[in-house]
């Protein structure tokens, strides 16, 4: 080897050669192995024989011909020996940055190899922090290996729950006000399991097509669906249930815990995997269809077939199967009958029918797409199948079904219990309903109905007659009784709640209350100043009782509609009260005779905004008030419910203290008390205002249109009401202890029809015309006599004088020119025809004599939208009322439900 390629000699004090030879100058601190014993490279460097023998045999001949050979030999013979460390501060690259220098880190300094090389040794800058592919691969394998291990342990530990242990039904028990049991219902009780052979293939394929098309081949879970559900729950988003039929079956029939938590979801997954591996698909399908909830308290396909179609499951056709598959998405929003007591805005019959039809059609289309149904058969089902009424529990017959619905709506709408929780059962619900009062109210209606309403003898006039009623305790707001209809299993619209029937002249007390609370505006002042400068009115204030009175604004200008037509207010029977030329009567007399013209003008003087506010203060819901910017608003074109009207009059009975009507006293479960009602009231009116309204309403019963309502040895205050076209009639009255409203109307009883119409009651019950003074007041009288039997009579408070006499111009005693607005009857009414003649249908005039004919429109109220308890008093086209007397969406509901 030439000289210029030889390695320079190492320093005497150390270096790699010295370290290898173990020279005394080496600073390694490690004893070198004897030469020749290790076969180290130093043996091949040709040391002279005269070197000291203290380090080895010395003087022996070279055994290898080159440095490479010596290196290979050393690796073969002594590869397991560690090489002597090199001097500190020096590496193979001759500097501190070399692999053997300080840059190698703690592991190099100690001579130990790290289990996880991170940060990476021998790398610089960013490279030190970039993990190697070995590290990434190891972590990946470790993570998924851990998941597999956890899943394996979970799968091994979880057991498949017994179906019978978790599908055991629970009832909700409803109690009367005295604590005795009313009915046990509402839980998973309406169930009858059937074999898969009794379930049509169309039903099986309907749920497979709509919910889990891979059911027949999957393992029981959908990994993508599970990941999505877990992610959503972990981040607090919308929870999602099991996406496969197997998971839903496990959740419905095999898991006690129905909470939407990650732990329950994992349990559901493991149980579903085991069920999918151990239970035949046919049994899973059978169990799922027998445990699923279809609405109407029907659990299982057999109960659902009975509840919706009154047939056995085996007899269901393809369209009915597709419809029932739709209800599995949530019966609240897919039951064609609606669920307005739970969601009045979105669960209307019309909205539910539209959703159910769309879902049904989608299911049928998918059945065709997946080969489970022929196109020819599918073409037969383009409309919703005809469904039965939504009641199937015989214990809910009579009034009980209406009472249960009212209590359920209360706890759901007040967020006491959710609809899902209520369906699971296990609650004790203590209501405010007094069994004696409920029974007496039903008997009173039945008595009048049986004696006077003859649908077979007079089908044109007596068919479709309906009654509704409600009774509220003024001291607490508790609903003591309702009459919802003939039978909750036959007529399932609660007539104590939303009906759309306008209240007529029973609205007039709110106009009087507004005049006594805020007063009338000064006609000599501008609008803004007049709002502050008002005169509180006395019941002795004088207003015109003239028929066809030209209605004015508060400032004396003539009120005109958008077509510049004047408003002439007609009284019932086209009669005038008072003597010409002014026809003035005081407000007490105007209330007693239910004179429309006086109260329409009073409402204009006070301001219709204040009339609306007074009605809401008393307890009516804003969305039940219609036509609030038109003169007829003051005489009852709105349609609050019987419950709300009884509650609003209860505010007057309680001297101005308003309490929300409520139907549930407390709710308990196995865990204890969940809810207890707290008495809360607000000062709607000063006692002076409320007591004066009561004093005026006493006149109506003592010597006015409400004499039928007189009770033995008790003071009564109340008001009659009849609406335009004679399509509804009311009596609302109260004593200090009880406030009750009764309504009567005619409406097509086919509750599946859209745009149902209120029908005229001319000739109904053998009477020429129905007034609030006739059958409604008779029912009120009979009920209240029995409901208050044994209760000590209490007088109303003596009212303090209030307000000033407005329009104080002396006038003679009113002398009706024709007959009373609503004929006063004897305390014992007769079914014979009334002597009052009905007014003929008016014809349009340039002075807009008959309201709706001012515009030629008929978009609100009943046909003419007003009240005939003193004349046609409808509103112009801007009135928000819907056609045929319904208030558009029939809102204004009881407890946020579908009532007024």
PDB file of N, CA and C in Angstrom, residues 609-691:
ATOM      1  N   UNK A 609    -106.454  48.180  20.889  1.00  0.00           N
ATOM      2  CA  UNK A 609    -105.239  47.626  21.475  1.00  0.00           C
ATOM      3  C   UNK A 609    -105.411  47.397  22.966  1.00  0.00           C
ATOM      4  N   UNK A 610    -106.134  48.299  23.621  1.00  0.00           N
ATOM      5  CA  UNK A 610    -106.381  48.139  25.048  1.00  0.00           C
ATOM      6  C   UNK A 610    -107.416  47.038  25.318  1.00  0.00           C
ATOM      7  N   UNK A 611    -108.377  46.882  24.435  1.00  0.00           N
ATOM      8  CA  UNK A 611    -109.338  45.786  24.571  1.00  0.00           C
ATOM      9  C   UNK A 611    -108.608  44.446  24.475  1.00  0.00           C
ATOM     10  N   UNK A 612    -107.716  44.349  23.509  1.00  0.00           N
ATOM     11  CA  UNK A 612    -106.916  43.137  23.349  1.00  0.00           C
ATOM     12  C   UNK A 612    -106.077  42.880  24.594  1.00  0.00           C
ATOM     13  N   UNK A 613    -105.463  43.916  25.119  1.00  0.00           N
ATOM     14  CA  UNK A 613    -104.623  43.768  26.305  1.00  0.00           C
ATOM     15  C   UNK A 613    -105.439  43.317  27.511  1.00  0.00           C
ATOM     16  N   UNK A 614    -106.640  43.843  27.661  1.00  0.00           N
ATOM     17  CA  UNK A 614    -107.500  43.440  28.776  1.00  0.00           C
ATOM     18  C   UNK A 614    -107.870  41.959  28.660  1.00  0.00           C
ATOM     19  N   UNK A 615    -108.186  41.513  27.449  1.00  0.00           N
ATOM     20  CA  UNK A 615    -108.527  40.101  27.250  1.00  0.00           C
ATOM     21  C   UNK A 615    -107.353  39.195  27.587  1.00  0.00           C
ATOM     22  N   UNK A 616    -106.156  39.593  27.199  1.00  0.00           N
ATOM     23  CA  UNK A 616    -104.968  38.800  27.508  1.00  0.00           C
ATOM     24  C   UNK A 616    -104.644  38.861  28.995  1.00  0.00           C
ATOM     25  N   UNK A 617    -104.838  40.006  29.607  1.00  0.00           N
ATOM     26  CA  UNK A 617    -104.621  40.107  31.056  1.00  0.00           C
ATOM     27  C   UNK A 617    -105.542  39.151  31.808  1.00  0.00           C
ATOM     28  N   UNK A 618    -106.753  39.014  31.316  1.00  0.00           N
ATOM     29  CA  UNK A 618    -107.710  38.123  31.976  1.00  0.00           C
ATOM     30  C   UNK A 618    -107.335  36.661  31.801  1.00  0.00           C
ATOM     31  N   UNK A 619    -106.553  36.327  30.760  1.00  0.00           N
ATOM     32  CA  UNK A 619    -106.089  34.956  30.588  1.00  0.00           C
ATOM     33  C   UNK A 619    -106.247  34.373  29.211  1.00  0.00           C
ATOM     34  N   UNK A 620    -106.771  35.134  28.228  1.00  0.00           N
ATOM     35  CA  UNK A 620    -106.886  34.599  26.872  1.00  0.00           C
ATOM     36  C   UNK A 620    -105.529  34.633  26.182  1.00  0.00           C
ATOM     37  N   UNK A 621    -105.315  33.711  25.242  1.00  0.00           N
ATOM     38  CA  UNK A 621    -104.069  33.647  24.497  1.00  0.00           C
ATOM     39  C   UNK A 621    -104.131  34.579  23.289  1.00  0.00           C
ATOM     40  N   UNK A 622    -103.016  35.235  23.015  1.00  0.00           N
ATOM     41  CA  UNK A 622    -102.987  36.228  21.943  1.00  0.00           C
ATOM     42  C   UNK A 622    -103.345  35.619  20.593  1.00  0.00           C
ATOM     43  N   UNK A 623    -102.864  34.401  20.331  1.00  0.00           N
ATOM     44  CA  UNK A 623    -103.117  33.832  19.016  1.00  0.00           C
ATOM     45  C   UNK A 623    -104.516  33.250  18.864  1.00  0.00           C
ATOM     46  N   UNK A 624    -105.376  33.447  19.871  1.00  0.00           N
ATOM     47  CA  UNK A 624    -106.789  33.095  19.702  1.00  0.00           C
ATOM     48  C   UNK A 624    -107.636  34.328  19.416  1.00  0.00           C
ATOM     49  N   UNK A 625    -106.990  35.500  19.385  1.00  0.00           N
ATOM     50  CA  UNK A 625    -107.719  36.756  19.192  1.00  0.00           C
ATOM     51  C   UNK A 625    -107.632  37.171  17.730  1.00  0.00           C
ATOM     52  N   UNK A 626    -108.782  37.362  17.099  1.00  0.00           N
ATOM     53  CA  UNK A 626    -108.831  37.641  15.666  1.00  0.00           C
ATOM     54  C   UNK A 626    -109.426  39.010  15.394  1.00  0.00           C
ATOM     55  N   UNK A 627    -108.998  39.623  14.279  1.00  0.00           N
ATOM     56  CA  UNK A 627    -109.575  40.886  13.836  1.00  0.00           C
ATOM     57  C   UNK A 627    -109.358  42.023  14.816  1.00  0.00           C
ATOM     58  N   UNK A 628    -108.174  42.090  15.402  1.00  0.00           N
ATOM     59  CA  UNK A 628    -107.926  43.050  16.481  1.00  0.00           C
ATOM     60  C   UNK A 628    -107.832  44.501  16.023  1.00  0.00           C
ATOM     61  N   UNK A 629    -107.919  44.760  14.752  1.00  0.00           N
ATOM     62  CA  UNK A 629    -107.850  46.151  14.281  1.00  0.00           C
ATOM     63  C   UNK A 629    -109.162  46.615  13.643  1.00  0.00           C
ATOM     64  N   UNK A 630    -110.237  45.869  13.874  1.00  0.00           N
ATOM     65  CA  UNK A 630    -111.513  46.209  13.274  1.00  0.00           C
ATOM     66  C   UNK A 630    -112.601  46.313  14.334  1.00  0.00           C
ATOM     67  N   UNK A 631    -113.608  47.129  14.114  1.00  0.00           N
ATOM     68  CA  UNK A 631    -114.627  47.384  15.138  1.00  0.00           C
ATOM     69  C   UNK A 631    -115.265  46.132  15.718  1.00  0.00           C
ATOM     70  N   UNK A 632    -115.470  45.115  14.898  1.00  0.00           N
ATOM     71  CA  UNK A 632    -116.162  43.915  15.372  1.00  0.00           C
ATOM     72  C   UNK A 632    -115.349  43.107  16.370  1.00  0.00           C
ATOM     73  N   UNK A 633    -114.090  43.435  16.553  1.00  0.00           N
ATOM     74  CA  UNK A 633    -113.268  42.732  17.533  1.00  0.00           C
ATOM     75  C   UNK A 633    -113.917  42.778  18.918  1.00  0.00           C
ATOM     76  N   UNK A 634    -114.591  43.890  19.233  1.00  0.00           N
ATOM     77  CA  UNK A 634    -115.145  44.075  20.576  1.00  0.00           C
ATOM     78  C   UNK A 634    -116.334  43.172  20.874  1.00  0.00           C
ATOM     79  N   UNK A 635    -116.907  42.550  19.874  1.00  0.00           N
ATOM     80  CA  UNK A 635    -118.092  41.731  20.134  1.00  0.00           C
ATOM     81  C   UNK A 635    -117.889  40.272  19.730  1.00  0.00           C
ATOM     82  N   UNK A 636    -116.621  39.804  19.819  1.00  0.00           N
ATOM     83  CA  UNK A 636    -116.378  38.388  19.872  1.00  0.00           C
ATOM     84  C   UNK A 636    -116.214  37.591  18.619  1.00  0.00           C
ATOM     85  N   UNK A 637    -115.406  38.070  17.659  1.00  0.00           N
ATOM     86  CA  UNK A 637    -115.113  37.238  16.486  1.00  0.00           C
ATOM     87  C   UNK A 637    -113.912  36.333  16.749  1.00  0.00           C
ATOM     88  N   UNK A 638    -113.345  36.409  17.947  1.00  0.00           N
ATOM     89  CA  UNK A 638    -112.226  35.538  18.329  1.00  0.00           C
ATOM     90  C   UNK A 638    -112.752  34.178  18.774  1.00  0.00           C
ATOM     91  N   UNK A 639    -111.839  33.202  18.875  1.00  0.00           N
ATOM     92  CA  UNK A 639    -112.282  31.833  19.196  1.00  0.00           C
ATOM     93  C   UNK A 639    -111.464  31.164  20.298  1.00  0.00           C
ATOM     94  N   UNK A 640    -111.400  31.759  21.486  1.00  0.00           N
ATOM     95  CA  UNK A 640    -110.748  31.068  22.608  1.00  0.00           C
ATOM     96  C   UNK A 640    -111.504  29.791  22.965  1.00  0.00           C
ATOM     97  N   UNK A 641    -110.850  28.925  23.714  1.00  0.00           N
ATOM     98  CA  UNK A 641    -111.482  27.664  24.100  1.00  0.00           C
ATOM     99  C   UNK A 641    -112.374  27.854  25.318  1.00  0.00           C
ATOM    100  N   UNK A 642    -113.171  26.842  25.603  1.00  0.00           N
ATOM    101  CA  UNK A 642    -114.026  26.875  26.788  1.00  0.00           C
ATOM    102  C   UNK A 642    -113.182  26.947  28.053  1.00  0.00           C
ATOM    103  N   UNK A 643    -112.032  26.275  28.060  1.00  0.00           N
ATOM    104  CA  UNK A 643    -111.152  26.317  29.234  1.00  0.00           C
ATOM    105  C   UNK A 643    -110.648  27.727  29.462  1.00  0.00           C
ATOM    106  N   UNK A 644    -110.220  28.379  28.386  1.00  0.00           N
ATOM    107  CA  UNK A 644    -109.677  29.735  28.529  1.00  0.00           C
ATOM    108  C   UNK A 644    -110.764  30.744  28.896  1.00  0.00           C
ATOM    109  N   UNK A 645    -111.963  30.576  28.370  1.00  0.00           N
ATOM    110  CA  UNK A 645    -113.047  31.494  28.719  1.00  0.00           C
ATOM    111  C   UNK A 645    -113.436  31.337  30.186  1.00  0.00           C
ATOM    112  N   UNK A 646    -113.510  30.096  30.662  1.00  0.00           N
ATOM    113  CA  UNK A 646    -113.803  29.878  32.084  1.00  0.00           C
ATOM    114  C   UNK A 646    -112.697  30.467  32.948  1.00  0.00           C
ATOM    115  N   UNK A 647    -111.452  30.311  32.519  1.00  0.00           N
ATOM    116  CA  UNK A 647    -110.338  30.867  33.276  1.00  0.00           C
ATOM    117  C   UNK A 647    -110.322  32.387  33.282  1.00  0.00           C
ATOM    118  N   UNK A 648    -110.687  33.005  32.144  1.00  0.00           N
ATOM    119  CA  UNK A 648    -110.692  34.468  32.059  1.00  0.00           C
ATOM    120  C   UNK A 648    -111.790  35.065  32.931  1.00  0.00           C
ATOM    121  N   UNK A 649    -112.986  34.462  32.930  1.00  0.00           N
ATOM    122  CA  UNK A 649    -114.061  34.942  33.801  1.00  0.00           C
ATOM    123  C   UNK A 649    -113.720  34.688  35.273  1.00  0.00           C
ATOM    124  N   UNK A 650    -112.933  33.641  35.535  1.00  0.00           N
ATOM    125  CA  UNK A 650    -112.484  33.371  36.910  1.00  0.00           C
ATOM    126  C   UNK A 650    -111.635  34.519  37.448  1.00  0.00           C
ATOM    127  N   UNK A 651    -110.957  35.240  36.548  1.00  0.00           N
ATOM    128  CA  UNK A 651    -110.173  36.408  36.969  1.00  0.00           C
ATOM    129  C   UNK A 651    -111.083  37.479  37.559  1.00  0.00           C
ATOM    130  N   UNK A 652    -112.252  37.693  36.957  1.00  0.00           N
ATOM    131  CA  UNK A 652    -113.221  38.642  37.528  1.00  0.00           C
ATOM    132  C   UNK A 652    -113.764  38.117  38.864  1.00  0.00           C
ATOM    133  N   UNK A 653    -114.015  36.806  38.936  1.00  0.00           N
ATOM    134  CA  UNK A 653    -114.530  36.219  40.175  1.00  0.00           C
ATOM    135  C   UNK A 653    -113.533  36.355  41.318  1.00  0.00           C
ATOM    136  N   UNK A 654    -112.240  36.365  40.986  1.00  0.00           N
ATOM    137  CA  UNK A 654    -111.182  36.471  41.996  1.00  0.00           C
ATOM    138  C   UNK A 654    -110.755  37.911  42.219  1.00  0.00           C
ATOM    139  N   UNK A 655    -111.629  38.873  41.879  1.00  0.00           N
ATOM    140  CA  UNK A 655    -111.354  40.310  42.089  1.00  0.00           C
ATOM    141  C   UNK A 655    -110.077  40.761  41.404  1.00  0.00           C
ATOM    142  N   UNK A 656    -109.831  40.222  40.198  1.00  0.00           N
ATOM    143  CA  UNK A 656    -108.711  40.698  39.388  1.00  0.00           C
ATOM    144  C   UNK A 656    -107.453  39.870  39.474  1.00  0.00           C
ATOM    145  N   UNK A 657    -107.406  38.834  40.306  1.00  0.00           N
ATOM    146  CA  UNK A 657    -106.245  37.958  40.400  1.00  0.00           C
ATOM    147  C   UNK A 657    -106.332  36.906  39.287  1.00  0.00           C
ATOM    148  N   UNK A 658    -105.364  36.908  38.400  1.00  0.00           N
ATOM    149  CA  UNK A 658    -105.378  35.962  37.290  1.00  0.00           C
ATOM    150  C   UNK A 658    -104.445  34.783  37.578  1.00  0.00           C
ATOM    151  N   UNK A 659    -104.971  33.584  37.411  1.00  0.00           N
ATOM    152  CA  UNK A 659    -104.193  32.360  37.583  1.00  0.00           C
ATOM    153  C   UNK A 659    -104.338  31.502  36.329  1.00  0.00           C
ATOM    154  N   UNK A 660    -103.230  30.959  35.875  1.00  0.00           N
ATOM    155  CA  UNK A 660    -103.263  30.099  34.700  1.00  0.00           C
ATOM    156  C   UNK A 660    -104.031  28.818  35.020  1.00  0.00           C
ATOM    157  N   UNK A 661    -104.971  28.418  34.151  1.00  0.00           N
ATOM    158  CA  UNK A 661    -105.647  27.137  34.368  1.00  0.00           C
ATOM    159  C   UNK A 661    -104.629  25.993  34.315  1.00  0.00           C
ATOM    160  N   UNK A 662    -104.765  25.053  35.236  1.00  0.00           N
ATOM    161  CA  UNK A 662    -103.855  23.909  35.235  1.00  0.00           C
ATOM    162  C   UNK A 662    -104.628  22.637  35.554  1.00  0.00           C
ATOM    163  N   UNK A 663    -104.094  21.499  35.133  1.00  0.00           N
ATOM    164  CA  UNK A 663    -104.812  20.237  35.260  1.00  0.00           C
ATOM    165  C   UNK A 663    -104.057  19.175  36.046  1.00  0.00           C
ATOM    166  N   UNK A 664    -102.821  19.454  36.461  1.00  0.00           N
ATOM    167  CA  UNK A 664    -102.021  18.459  37.189  1.00  0.00           C
ATOM    168  C   UNK A 664    -101.503  19.069  38.483  1.00  0.00           C
ATOM    169  N   UNK A 665    -101.765  18.371  39.601  1.00  0.00           N
ATOM    170  CA  UNK A 665    -101.300  18.848  40.899  1.00  0.00           C
ATOM    171  C   UNK A 665     -99.872  18.415  41.184  1.00  0.00           C
ATOM    172  N   UNK A 666     -99.571  17.151  40.905  1.00  0.00           N
ATOM    173  CA  UNK A 666     -98.213  16.650  41.129  1.00  0.00           C
ATOM    174  C   UNK A 666     -97.973  15.410  40.291  1.00  0.00           C
ATOM    175  N   UNK A 667     -96.677  15.075  40.120  1.00  0.00           N
ATOM    176  CA  UNK A 667     -96.266  13.892  39.373  1.00  0.00           C
ATOM    177  C   UNK A 667     -95.194  13.179  40.186  1.00  0.00           C
ATOM    178  N   UNK A 668     -95.337  11.877  40.341  1.00  0.00           N
ATOM    179  CA  UNK A 668     -94.333  11.090  41.054  1.00  0.00           C
ATOM    180  C   UNK A 668     -93.928   9.891  40.213  1.00  0.00           C
ATOM    181  N   UNK A 669     -92.778   9.308  40.560  1.00  0.00           N
ATOM    182  CA  UNK A 669     -92.310   8.069  39.947  1.00  0.00           C
ATOM    183  C   UNK A 669     -91.678   7.236  41.049  1.00  0.00           C
ATOM    184  N   UNK A 670     -91.052   6.139  40.693  1.00  0.00           N
ATOM    185  CA  UNK A 670     -90.407   5.293  41.695  1.00  0.00           C
ATOM    186  C   UNK A 670     -89.278   6.029  42.398  1.00  0.00           C
ATOM    187  N   UNK A 671     -88.780   7.083  41.782  1.00  0.00           N
ATOM    188  CA  UNK A 671     -87.689   7.858  42.377  1.00  0.00           C
ATOM    189  C   UNK A 671     -88.190   8.990  43.268  1.00  0.00           C
ATOM    190  N   UNK A 672     -89.503   9.121  43.416  1.00  0.00           N
ATOM    191  CA  UNK A 672     -90.050  10.174  44.263  1.00  0.00           C
ATOM    192  C   UNK A 672     -90.817  11.213  43.479  1.00  0.00           C
ATOM    193  N   UNK A 673     -91.045  12.349  44.100  1.00  0.00           N
ATOM    194  CA  UNK A 673     -91.838  13.406  43.482  1.00  0.00           C
ATOM    195  C   UNK A 673     -91.036  14.139  42.425  1.00  0.00           C
ATOM    196  N   UNK A 674     -91.654  14.283  41.246  1.00  0.00           N
ATOM    197  CA  UNK A 674     -91.006  14.964  40.123  1.00  0.00           C
ATOM    198  C   UNK A 674     -91.494  16.403  39.999  1.00  0.00           C
ATOM    199  N   UNK A 675     -92.776  16.612  40.316  1.00  0.00           N
ATOM    200  CA  UNK A 675     -93.371  17.931  40.107  1.00  0.00           C
ATOM    201  C   UNK A 675     -94.481  18.157  41.118  1.00  0.00           C
ATOM    202  N   UNK A 676     -94.589  19.400  41.573  1.00  0.00           N
ATOM    203  CA  UNK A 676     -95.720  19.803  42.410  1.00  0.00           C
ATOM    204  C   UNK A 676     -96.115  21.217  41.996  1.00  0.00           C
ATOM    205  N   UNK A 677     -97.407  21.421  41.769  1.00  0.00           N
ATOM    206  CA  UNK A 677     -97.883  22.728  41.325  1.00  0.00           C
ATOM    207  C   UNK A 677     -97.723  23.772  42.423  1.00  0.00           C
ATOM    208  N   UNK A 678     -97.298  24.956  42.038  1.00  0.00           N
ATOM    209  CA  UNK A 678     -97.188  26.080  42.968  1.00  0.00           C
ATOM    210  C   UNK A 678     -98.196  27.148  42.566  1.00  0.00           C
ATOM    211  N   UNK A 679     -98.933  27.630  43.544  1.00  0.00           N
ATOM    212  CA  UNK A 679     -99.949  28.641  43.267  1.00  0.00           C
ATOM    213  C   UNK A 679     -99.275  29.971  42.950  1.00  0.00           C
ATOM    214  N   UNK A 680     -99.515  30.470  41.757  1.00  0.00           N
ATOM    215  CA  UNK A 680     -98.968  31.758  41.331  1.00  0.00           C
ATOM    216  C   UNK A 680    -100.087  32.573  40.703  1.00  0.00           C
ATOM    217  N   UNK A 681    -100.128  33.829  41.035  1.00  0.00           N
ATOM    218  CA  UNK A 681    -101.154  34.705  40.467  1.00  0.00           C
ATOM    219  C   UNK A 681    -100.524  36.041  40.108  1.00  0.00           C
ATOM    220  N   UNK A 682    -101.216  36.782  39.256  1.00  0.00           N
ATOM    221  CA  UNK A 682    -100.779  38.130  38.914  1.00  0.00           C
ATOM    222  C   UNK A 682    -101.983  39.055  38.990  1.00  0.00           C
ATOM    223  N   UNK A 683    -101.716  40.295  39.229  1.00  0.00           N
ATOM    224  CA  UNK A 683    -102.787  41.286  39.337  1.00  0.00           C
ATOM    225  C   UNK A 683    -103.157  41.770  37.937  1.00  0.00           C
ATOM    226  N   UNK A 684    -104.153  41.133  37.373  1.00  0.00           N
ATOM    227  CA  UNK A 684    -104.600  41.514  36.032  1.00  0.00           C
ATOM    228  C   UNK A 684    -105.388  42.817  36.070  1.00  0.00           C
ATOM    229  N   UNK A 685    -106.260  42.958  37.079  1.00  0.00           N
ATOM    230  CA  UNK A 685    -107.090  44.158  37.222  1.00  0.00           C
ATOM    231  C   UNK A 685    -107.129  44.561  38.696  1.00  0.00           C
ATOM    232  N   UNK A 686    -107.278  45.842  38.907  1.00  0.00           N
ATOM    233  CA  UNK A 686    -107.523  46.330  40.267  1.00  0.00           C
ATOM    234  C   UNK A 686    -108.854  45.742  40.744  1.00  0.00           C
ATOM    235  N   UNK A 687    -108.959  45.378  42.038  1.00  0.00           N
ATOM    236  CA  UNK A 687    -110.229  44.832  42.531  1.00  0.00           C
ATOM    237  C   UNK A 687    -111.434  45.719  42.211  1.00  0.00           C
ATOM    238  N   UNK A 688    -111.229  47.023  42.191  1.00  0.00           N
ATOM    239  CA  UNK A 688    -112.330  47.933  41.880  1.00  0.00           C
ATOM    240  C   UNK A 688    -112.853  47.680  40.459  1.00  0.00           C
ATOM    241  N   UNK A 689    -111.931  47.451  39.519  1.00  0.00           N
ATOM    242  CA  UNK A 689    -112.325  47.178  38.132  1.00  0.00           C
ATOM    243  C   UNK A 689    -113.047  45.841  38.040  1.00  0.00           C
ATOM    244  N   UNK A 690    -112.416  44.769  38.567  1.00  0.00           N
ATOM    245  CA  UNK A 690    -112.984  43.426  38.452  1.00  0.00           C
ATOM    246  C   UNK A 690    -114.341  43.331  39.143  1.00  0.00           C
ATOM    247  N   UNK A 691    -114.451  43.932  40.321  1.00  0.00           N
ATOM    248  CA  UNK A 691    -115.715  43.833  41.066  1.00  0.00           C
ATOM    249  C   UNK A 691    -116.839  44.606  40.387  1.00  0.00           C
TER     250      UNK A 691
END
